[in-house]
Coordinates of C-alpha atoms and ligand atoms in Angstrom, one line a residue:
M1 CA -9.4 6.6 5.7
A2 CA -9.0 5.9 9.3
K3 CA -8.1 8.6 11.8
R4 CA -8.2 6.9 15.2
V5 CA -6.6 3.4 15.2
V6 CA -6.4 1.0 18.1
I7 CA -3.4 -1.4 18.0
L8 CA -3.7 -4.4 20.2
G9 CA -2.4 -7.9 20.8
A10 CA -4.6 -10.6 19.3
Q11 CA -3.0 -13.5 21.2
W12 CA -1.2 -13.6 24.6
G13 CA 0.9 -10.5 24.3
D14 CA 4.4 -9.7 22.9
E15 CA 3.0 -9.8 19.4
G16 CA 5.2 -6.9 18.3
K17 CA 2.7 -4.1 19.1
G18 CA 5.5 -1.7 20.1
K19 CA 7.2 -1.9 16.8
L20 CA 4.0 -1.3 14.9
V21 CA 2.9 1.6 17.1
D22 CA 6.4 3.2 16.6
L23 CA 6.0 2.7 12.8
L24 CA 2.6 4.3 12.6
T25 CA 3.5 7.1 15.0
D26 CA 4.9 9.1 12.0
H27 CA 1.3 9.7 11.0
V28 CA -0.3 10.7 14.3
K29 CA -0.4 13.6 16.7
A30 CA -1.2 11.4 19.8
V31 CA -0.3 7.9 21.2
V32 CA -2.4 6.7 24.1
R33 CA -1.9 3.9 26.6
F34 CA -5.2 2.8 28.1
Q35 CA -4.6 -0.3 30.3
G36 CA -2.0 -2.4 32.0
G37 CA 1.0 -1.0 33.7
H38 CA 4.8 -1.5 33.7
N39 CA 4.1 -5.2 33.2
A40 CA 4.1 -4.4 29.5
G41 CA 7.4 -4.7 27.6
H42 CA 7.2 -3.1 24.2
T43 CA 10.3 -3.2 22.1
V44 CA 11.1 -0.5 19.6
V45 CA 14.2 -0.8 17.4
V46 CA 15.4 2.2 15.4
N47 CA 18.6 2.0 13.4
N48 CA 19.7 -1.0 15.3
K49 CA 19.2 0.8 18.7
K50 CA 16.8 -1.1 21.0
T51 CA 14.5 0.6 23.5
I52 CA 12.1 -1.4 25.7
L53 CA 9.2 0.7 27.0
H54 CA 7.1 -0.5 29.8
L55 CA 4.8 2.2 31.0
L56 CA 5.5 4.9 28.5
P57 CA 3.6 4.9 25.2
S58 CA 5.7 3.7 22.2
G59 CA 5.3 7.1 20.5
I60 CA 7.6 8.7 23.1
L61 CA 10.7 8.5 20.8
H62 CA 9.0 10.8 18.2
K63 CA 9.2 14.5 18.5
D64 CA 6.0 16.4 17.9
V65 CA 3.8 13.5 19.2
A66 CA 1.8 13.9 22.4
N67 CA 1.9 10.7 24.5
Y68 CA -0.9 10.0 27.0
I69 CA -1.4 7.6 29.8
G70 CA -5.1 7.1 30.3
S71 CA -6.9 6.3 33.6
G72 CA -7.2 2.6 32.7
V73 CA -3.5 2.3 33.4
V74 CA -2.1 1.5 36.8
L75 CA 0.7 4.0 37.3
S76 CA 3.8 3.3 39.4
P77 CA 5.4 6.8 40.0
T78 CA 8.8 5.1 40.7
A79 CA 8.7 3.0 37.5
L80 CA 7.7 6.0 35.5
V81 CA 10.6 8.1 36.8
E82 CA 13.0 5.2 36.2
E83 CA 11.8 4.8 32.7
L84 CA 12.1 8.6 32.0
N85 CA 15.6 8.6 33.4
G86 CA 16.5 5.7 31.1
L87 CA 15.3 7.7 28.1
Y88 CA 17.3 10.8 29.3
A89 CA 20.4 8.6 29.5
Q90 CA 19.8 7.6 25.9
G91 CA 19.7 11.2 24.8
V92 CA 15.9 11.6 24.6
H93 CA 16.1 14.6 26.9
D94 CA 12.6 16.0 26.1
A95 CA 10.6 12.8 26.7
N96 CA 8.7 14.5 29.6
K97 CA 7.7 17.5 27.4
R98 CA 5.4 15.3 25.4
L99 CA 4.0 13.2 28.1
Y100 CA 0.6 13.6 29.8
I101 CA -0.6 11.4 32.7
G102 CA -4.3 11.0 33.4
D103 CA -5.1 12.5 36.8
S104 CA -7.6 9.6 37.4
C105 CA -4.9 6.9 36.9
S106 CA -4.8 4.5 39.8
L107 CA -1.4 4.4 41.5
L108 CA 0.7 1.3 41.8
L109 CA 2.7 1.7 45.0
P110 CA 5.6 -0.3 46.4
Y111 CA 3.5 -2.5 48.6
H112 CA 1.6 -3.8 45.6
A113 CA 4.7 -5.5 44.3
V114 CA 5.2 -7.2 47.7
L115 CA 1.6 -8.4 47.7
D116 CA 2.0 -9.7 44.1
Q117 CA 5.1 -11.7 45.1
A118 CA 3.5 -13.0 48.3
R119 CA 0.4 -14.2 46.5
E120 CA 2.4 -15.9 43.7
T121 CA 4.6 -17.6 46.2
A122 CA 1.6 -18.8 48.2
L123 CA 0.0 -20.2 45.1
G124 CA 3.0 -22.5 44.5
E125 CA 2.4 -24.8 41.6
G126 CA -0.8 -23.0 40.8
A127 CA 0.9 -19.6 40.4
I128 CA -0.3 -17.4 37.5
G129 CA 3.3 -16.5 36.6
T130 CA 2.7 -12.8 36.9
T131 CA 5.4 -10.3 36.2
R132 CA 5.4 -9.7 40.0
R133 CA 5.3 -6.0 39.4
G134 CA 2.2 -5.5 41.5
I135 CA -0.3 -5.0 38.7
G136 CA -3.0 -7.3 40.1
P137 CA -3.0 -5.8 43.6
A138 CA -3.1 -2.3 42.2
Y139 CA -6.2 -3.1 40.2
V140 CA -7.7 -4.8 43.3
D141 CA -7.3 -1.5 45.3
K142 CA -8.9 0.4 42.4
V143 CA -12.0 -1.7 42.2
A144 CA -12.2 -2.0 46.0
R145 CA -12.3 1.9 45.9
M146 CA -9.5 2.2 48.4
G147 CA -6.7 2.9 46.0
L148 CA -4.8 6.2 45.6
R149 CA -5.0 8.0 42.3
A150 CA -2.6 10.2 40.4
S151 CA -4.6 13.3 41.5
D152 CA -3.7 12.4 45.1
L153 CA -0.1 13.4 44.3
I154 CA -1.1 17.0 44.1
Q155 CA -1.2 17.6 47.8
T156 CA 1.7 15.9 49.5
E157 CA 0.2 16.0 53.0
S158 CA -3.1 14.4 52.2
F159 CA -1.1 11.9 50.0
I160 CA 0.9 10.8 53.0
D161 CA -2.3 10.4 55.0
K162 CA -4.0 8.2 52.4
F163 CA -0.7 6.3 51.7
T164 CA -0.4 5.5 55.4
E165 CA -3.9 4.2 55.7
V166 CA -3.7 1.8 52.8
F167 CA -0.1 0.9 53.7
E168 CA -1.3 -0.2 57.2
Y169 CA -4.1 -2.4 55.7
H170 CA -1.7 -4.2 53.3
D171 CA 1.0 -4.5 55.9
F172 CA -1.5 -6.2 58.2
I173 CA -2.5 -8.7 55.5
L174 CA 1.1 -9.4 54.6
Q175 CA 2.1 -10.1 58.1
N176 CA -1.0 -11.9 59.3
Y177 CA -2.2 -13.8 56.3
Y178 CA 1.0 -14.4 54.4
G179 CA 3.3 -14.5 57.4
M180 CA 5.7 -11.9 56.0
P181 CA 7.9 -9.6 57.9
A182 CA 6.7 -6.0 58.5
L183 CA 7.1 -3.6 55.5
D184 CA 9.5 -0.7 55.8
F185 CA 7.1 2.3 55.8
K186 CA 9.7 5.0 55.6
K187 CA 11.6 3.4 52.8
M188 CA 8.4 2.9 50.7
L189 CA 7.1 6.3 51.4
D190 CA 10.4 8.0 50.6
E191 CA 10.7 6.2 47.3
V192 CA 7.3 7.5 46.2
L193 CA 7.9 11.0 47.6
A194 CA 11.1 11.2 45.6
A195 CA 9.1 10.6 42.4
I196 CA 6.1 12.9 43.2
E197 CA 7.8 16.2 42.1
I198 CA 8.6 14.7 38.7
V199 CA 5.2 13.2 38.1
R200 CA 3.0 16.1 39.3
P201 CA 3.7 18.5 36.4
L202 CA 2.7 15.8 34.0
L203 CA -0.8 15.3 35.3
A204 CA -3.6 16.3 32.9
D205 CA -7.3 16.0 32.1
V206 CA -6.5 13.3 29.5
P207 CA -10.1 12.8 28.2
A208 CA -10.5 16.5 27.5
K209 CA -7.1 16.6 25.7
L210 CA -8.0 13.6 23.6
F211 CA -11.3 15.2 22.7
A212 CA -9.4 18.3 21.6
H213 CA -7.4 16.1 19.2
Y214 CA -10.6 14.7 17.9
K215 CA -12.1 18.1 17.3
N216 CA -9.0 19.1 15.6
G217 CA -9.3 16.1 13.2
D218 CA -5.9 14.7 14.4
Q219 CA -4.9 11.1 13.6
M220 CA -4.4 9.2 16.9
L221 CA -3.1 5.8 18.0
F222 CA -4.3 3.8 21.0
E223 CA -1.7 1.3 22.1
G224 CA -2.9 -1.9 23.8
A225 CA -0.7 -3.8 26.2
Q226 CA -0.7 -7.5 26.8
G227 CA -3.0 -9.4 24.5
T228 CA -6.7 -10.4 24.0
F229 CA -6.4 -13.7 25.9
L230 CA -4.9 -12.1 28.9
D231 CA -8.1 -10.0 29.3
I232 CA -9.6 -10.2 32.7
D233 CA -13.1 -11.0 31.3
H234 CA -12.4 -12.7 28.0
G235 CA -9.1 -14.3 28.6
T236 CA -8.0 -17.7 30.0
Y237 CA -9.1 -16.8 33.6
P238 CA -7.4 -17.0 36.1
F239 CA -4.3 -17.0 34.0
V240 CA -4.8 -13.5 32.8
T241 CA -3.8 -10.0 33.7
S242 CA -6.0 -7.7 35.8
S243 CA -7.3 -5.3 33.1
N244 CA -9.4 -5.5 30.0
T245 CA -7.1 -5.8 27.0
V246 CA -9.8 -6.0 24.3
A247 CA -10.5 -3.1 22.0
G248 CA -13.4 -1.7 24.0
A249 CA -10.9 -0.9 26.8
A250 CA -9.3 1.7 24.5
S251 CA -12.3 3.9 25.0
V252 CA -13.0 3.1 28.7
G253 CA -9.4 3.3 29.7
S254 CA -8.7 6.6 28.0
G255 CA -12.0 8.5 28.2
F256 CA -12.3 8.7 24.4
G257 CA -15.8 8.0 23.2
P258 CA -16.2 4.6 21.5
L259 CA -17.7 5.9 18.3
Y260 CA -14.6 8.1 17.7
V261 CA -12.5 5.1 17.1
D262 CA -12.6 3.8 13.5
Y263 CA -10.0 1.1 13.0
V264 CA -8.7 -1.8 15.1
L265 CA -5.4 -3.4 14.1
G266 CA -5.1 -6.8 15.6
V267 CA -1.5 -7.8 15.9
A268 CA -0.7 -11.5 15.7
K269 CA 2.7 -13.3 15.5
A270 CA 3.0 -15.6 12.5
Y271 CA 3.1 -18.3 15.2
T272 CA 2.0 -18.2 18.9
T273 CA 3.8 -17.4 22.2
R274 CA 2.7 -17.1 25.8
V275 CA 4.7 -16.1 29.0
G276 CA 3.4 -17.4 32.3
S277 CA 1.0 -20.2 33.1
G278 CA -2.3 -21.2 31.5
P279 CA -3.7 -23.3 28.7
F280 CA -2.1 -23.1 25.2
P281 CA -3.5 -25.7 22.8
T282 CA -0.9 -25.3 20.0
E283 CA 2.1 -25.2 22.3
L284 CA 5.1 -27.2 21.0
H285 CA 7.3 -29.1 23.5
D286 CA 9.6 -30.4 20.8
H287 CA 12.6 -29.2 18.8
I288 CA 10.3 -27.1 16.6
G289 CA 9.1 -25.1 19.6
A290 CA 12.7 -24.7 20.7
R291 CA 13.7 -23.5 17.3
L292 CA 10.9 -20.9 17.3
A293 CA 12.1 -19.7 20.7
E294 CA 15.7 -19.5 19.7
R295 CA 15.2 -17.8 16.3
G296 CA 12.5 -15.5 17.6
D297 CA 14.5 -14.7 20.7
E298 CA 11.4 -15.5 22.7
F299 CA 12.2 -14.1 26.1
G300 CA 9.9 -11.7 27.9
A301 CA 10.8 -8.1 27.4
T302 CA 9.9 -7.2 31.0
T303 CA 11.0 -10.3 32.9
R304 CA 13.3 -12.1 30.4
R305 CA 11.4 -15.3 31.2
P306 CA 11.4 -17.8 28.3
R307 CA 8.2 -17.6 26.2
R308 CA 6.4 -20.8 25.4
C309 CA 6.0 -21.2 21.6
G310 CA 3.6 -23.0 19.3
W311 CA 1.9 -23.0 16.0
L312 CA -0.5 -20.3 14.8
D313 CA -4.0 -20.8 16.3
I314 CA -6.8 -19.8 14.0
P315 CA -9.7 -20.7 16.4
L316 CA -8.1 -18.4 19.0
L317 CA -7.7 -15.6 16.4
R318 CA -11.3 -16.1 15.2
R319 CA -12.4 -15.3 18.8
S320 CA -10.0 -12.3 18.8
V321 CA -11.5 -11.0 15.6
F322 CA -15.0 -10.6 17.1
L323 CA -14.0 -9.7 20.6
N324 CA -12.1 -6.7 19.2
S325 CA -14.0 -6.0 16.0
I326 CA -10.6 -6.3 14.2
T327 CA -10.5 -4.3 11.0
A328 CA -7.3 -5.8 9.7
L329 CA -4.3 -7.8 11.0
G330 CA -0.7 -7.0 11.5
V331 CA 1.2 -10.3 11.2
T332 CA 4.6 -10.1 12.8
K333 CA 7.9 -12.1 12.8
L334 CA 7.3 -13.9 9.5
D335 CA 11.1 -14.2 9.1
I336 CA 11.2 -16.5 12.2
L337 CA 9.5 -19.2 10.1
D338 CA 12.2 -19.1 7.4
G339 CA 13.8 -22.4 6.6
M340 CA 11.1 -24.7 8.0
D341 CA 10.1 -27.8 6.0
K342 CA 6.5 -27.6 6.9
I343 CA 4.4 -25.2 8.8
N344 CA 1.2 -26.2 10.7
I345 CA -1.8 -24.0 11.2
C346 CA -4.3 -25.0 13.7
V347 CA -7.7 -24.6 11.9
G348 CA -10.0 -26.1 14.5
Y349 CA -10.2 -28.0 17.8
R350 CA -11.5 -31.3 18.9
L351 CA -13.4 -30.9 22.1
H352 CA -15.4 -33.7 23.9
G353 CA -15.6 -35.7 20.6
K354 CA -16.8 -32.7 18.5
T355 CA -15.0 -30.4 16.1
I356 CA -15.2 -26.7 16.8
D357 CA -13.8 -23.8 14.8
V358 CA -13.8 -21.0 17.4
A359 CA -12.0 -21.1 20.8
P360 CA -14.5 -21.8 23.6
S361 CA -15.3 -19.2 26.2
I362 CA -15.0 -21.5 29.3
P363 CA -11.4 -21.8 30.3
E364 CA -11.8 -25.5 31.3
D365 CA -13.1 -26.3 27.8
F366 CA -10.3 -24.3 26.3
K367 CA -7.8 -26.3 28.3
A368 CA -9.4 -29.6 27.0
C369 CA -9.2 -28.5 23.3
E370 CA -6.9 -30.6 21.0
P371 CA -5.7 -28.8 17.9
I372 CA -6.5 -29.9 14.4
Y373 CA -3.8 -29.0 12.0
E374 CA -3.5 -28.2 8.3
E375 CA 0.0 -28.7 7.0
L376 CA 1.4 -26.0 4.7
P377 CA 4.7 -26.0 2.8
G378 CA 7.5 -24.0 4.3
W379 CA 10.1 -21.9 2.4
D380 CA 14.0 -22.0 2.3
E381 CA 14.5 -18.4 1.2
S382 CA 15.0 -15.6 3.7
T383 CA 12.2 -13.2 4.3
F384 CA 14.3 -11.1 6.7
G385 CA 13.9 -7.4 5.9
V386 CA 11.7 -8.0 2.8
K387 CA 9.6 -4.9 2.2
S388 CA 7.1 -5.9 -0.5
F389 CA 4.5 -8.7 -0.6
D390 CA 5.6 -9.6 -4.2
A391 CA 9.1 -10.2 -3.1
L392 CA 8.1 -12.9 -0.6
P393 CA 8.7 -16.6 -1.4
K394 CA 5.6 -18.3 -2.9
A395 CA 5.0 -20.4 0.1
A396 CA 5.1 -17.4 2.5
K397 CA 2.6 -15.6 0.3
H398 CA 0.4 -18.7 0.4
Y399 CA 0.7 -18.9 4.2
L400 CA -0.4 -15.3 4.6
K401 CA -3.3 -15.8 2.1
R402 CA -4.4 -18.9 3.9
I403 CA -4.5 -16.9 7.2
E404 CA -6.7 -14.2 5.6
E405 CA -9.0 -16.9 4.1
L406 CA -9.4 -18.8 7.4
L407 CA -10.0 -15.6 9.4
Q408 CA -12.0 -13.8 6.8
T409 CA -10.0 -10.8 7.7
R410 CA -7.4 -9.0 5.6
I411 CA -3.8 -8.5 6.5
A412 CA -2.6 -4.9 6.4
L413 CA 0.9 -5.2 7.7
V414 CA 3.6 -7.9 7.8
T415 CA 6.8 -7.5 9.7
T416 CA 10.0 -9.2 8.6
G417 CA 12.6 -7.9 11.2
Q418 CA 13.0 -5.9 14.3
D419 CA 13.8 -2.6 12.8
R420 CA 11.3 0.1 12.1
D421 CA 11.5 -0.2 8.4
E422 CA 11.5 -4.0 8.2
V423 CA 7.9 -4.2 7.2
I424 CA 5.5 -4.9 4.3
I425 CA 2.8 -2.4 4.1
I426 CA -0.1 -3.9 2.2
E427 CA -2.8 -1.4 3.4
H428 CA -1.8 1.6 5.5
P429 CA -4.2 1.9 8.4
F430 CA -4.1 5.7 7.9
G431 CA -4.7 5.4 4.2
Ligands
GDP1 P1 5.0 -6.2 22.3 O1 4.9 -6.4 23.8 O2 3.8 -6.7 21.6 O3 5.3 -4.8 21.9 O4 6.2 -7.1 21.8 P2 7.6 -7.3 22.5 O5 8.4 -6.1 22.2 O6 7.5 -7.7 23.9 O7 8.1 -8.6 21.7 C1 8.2 -8.6 20.3 C2 9.7 -8.9 20.0 O8 9.8 -9.3 18.6 C3 10.6 -7.7 20.1 O9 11.9 -8.2 20.5 C4 10.6 -7.1 18.7 O10 11.8 -6.4 18.5 C5 10.6 -8.4 17.9 N1 10.0 -8.2 16.6 C6 8.9 -7.5 16.2 N2 8.7 -7.7 14.9 C7 9.6 -8.6 14.4 C8 9.9 -9.2 13.2 O11 9.1 -9.0 12.2 N3 10.9 -10.0 13.1 C9 11.8 -10.3 14.1 N4 12.8 -11.1 14.0 N5 11.6 -9.7 15.4 C10 10.5 -8.9 15.5
IMO2 P1 3.1 -6.9 26.6 O1 2.4 -5.6 26.7 C1 3.0 -11.1 27.8 C2 1.2 -12.1 31.6 C3 2.1 -12.6 32.7 C4 1.1 -13.5 33.4 C5 -0.2 -12.7 33.3 C6 -0.4 -11.9 34.6 O2 4.6 -6.9 26.5 O3 2.5 -7.8 25.6 P2 0.5 -9.6 35.5 O4 1.9 -9.2 35.9 O5 -0.1 -8.8 34.4 O6 -0.4 -9.7 36.7 O7 0.7 -11.1 34.9 O8 0.0 -11.9 32.2 N1 1.7 -10.8 31.0 C7 2.2 -10.7 29.8 N2 2.5 -11.6 28.9 N3 3.2 -9.8 27.5 C8 2.9 -8.9 28.4 O9 2.9 -7.6 28.1 C9 2.4 -9.3 29.7 N4 2.0 -8.6 30.8 C10 1.6 -9.6 31.6 O10 3.2 -13.4 32.1 O11 0.9 -14.7 32.7
MG3 MG1 6.0 -7.4 25.3

């Protein structure tokens, strides 16, 4: 029986991680975010009520669950306060009582968003299609060892000194390299100062607290953001985010030792989507892609940009399985495939005249891959809200079985709707 489960995206993000984290949170004492920032958009629907979380762990709606933001996350104090206020307005008045923020988190400050926008604009056609939230520039400051950290919020005076120094550097770059007007120092500083008092009491030694859960034998969830192929090392560089999104990051980005984790749930949509630029071999530019986008309401949860849609890509998922040591899969949005005549699965690629069955590591090769499809029958019946595997149409069962066979990995969960209980539990990760 697993005790510490990592949930992460096996594709390019938006696989439905938030829904599965929320579902499994009933069984845990702690939910931990370990990378990314408020570029994530994790949708949780409970009794038809929709909440989109960006920075806060998806366990925040549950009473009696501690929510942690680990040091691998880039934390925007203003975005955090805005998100907490949104929850208070929805009646979740005690959200801050169960939230702990790693004091070693790097801060994402208002100038980072301006830098992100300036860089994307300068890239023109070659833009990455970032969320323009400042995620990349915040990680740049972190690895350049010039960034501010959450612990810098403790002393307001020294915070202002450090803020001023870094602000001046970025303001110089923006004006002199990007030809932008000067930044408004007072406005930016005031924005952050207004958030400090709210963030400061939430700071904690997160690794020590997580170890205490471990010693206590608590069940815990580690919630990935983005997806495997947006990983800075293992994704489709440079069309990636600026953090590691693979399973190993759960340990690094939270300070929870790697051997304490015992289950990795890889979440994959029953098809594939991607927001932003970059290669996508199984992308559909026809009416089928448009149908998936429409039925699946495929618009980014953070930016509302249309998501690109395509068939399920097994070579990509095969790579995901070993990059993340995936124990079992959560297959989401099966209901979106209802009513299709035929469903294609990409089972291999043709690359430079050869057939390969695992996505290549070099992005240029990946871009040159042509999908090889296997055609499976679709189903007319509705799978929406179905809660048992046996109740699925024969062709849907066959589709899922074929995925397991091709990936040599079992499917633990299948989701059939947005709501918390629209799910088929084949194997519960917590036993
Ligand atoms: P995340 O970033 O991985 O948490 O995923 P997002 O929340 O960005 O996007 C997933 C979207 O699919 C959300 O709108 C979910 O409510 C929705 N969703 C999740 N599972 C299902 C499902 O089984 N069926 C349908 N129709 N929608 C789903
Ligand atoms: P969740 O957690 C899908 C994509 C952006 C862009 C690239 C870099 O909801 O799955 P960034 O702003 O991170 O510098 O953008 O990464 N991206 C996501 N795509 N889901 C997300 O989060 C994403 N967060 C970033 O579209 O291509
Ligand atoms: Mg999302």
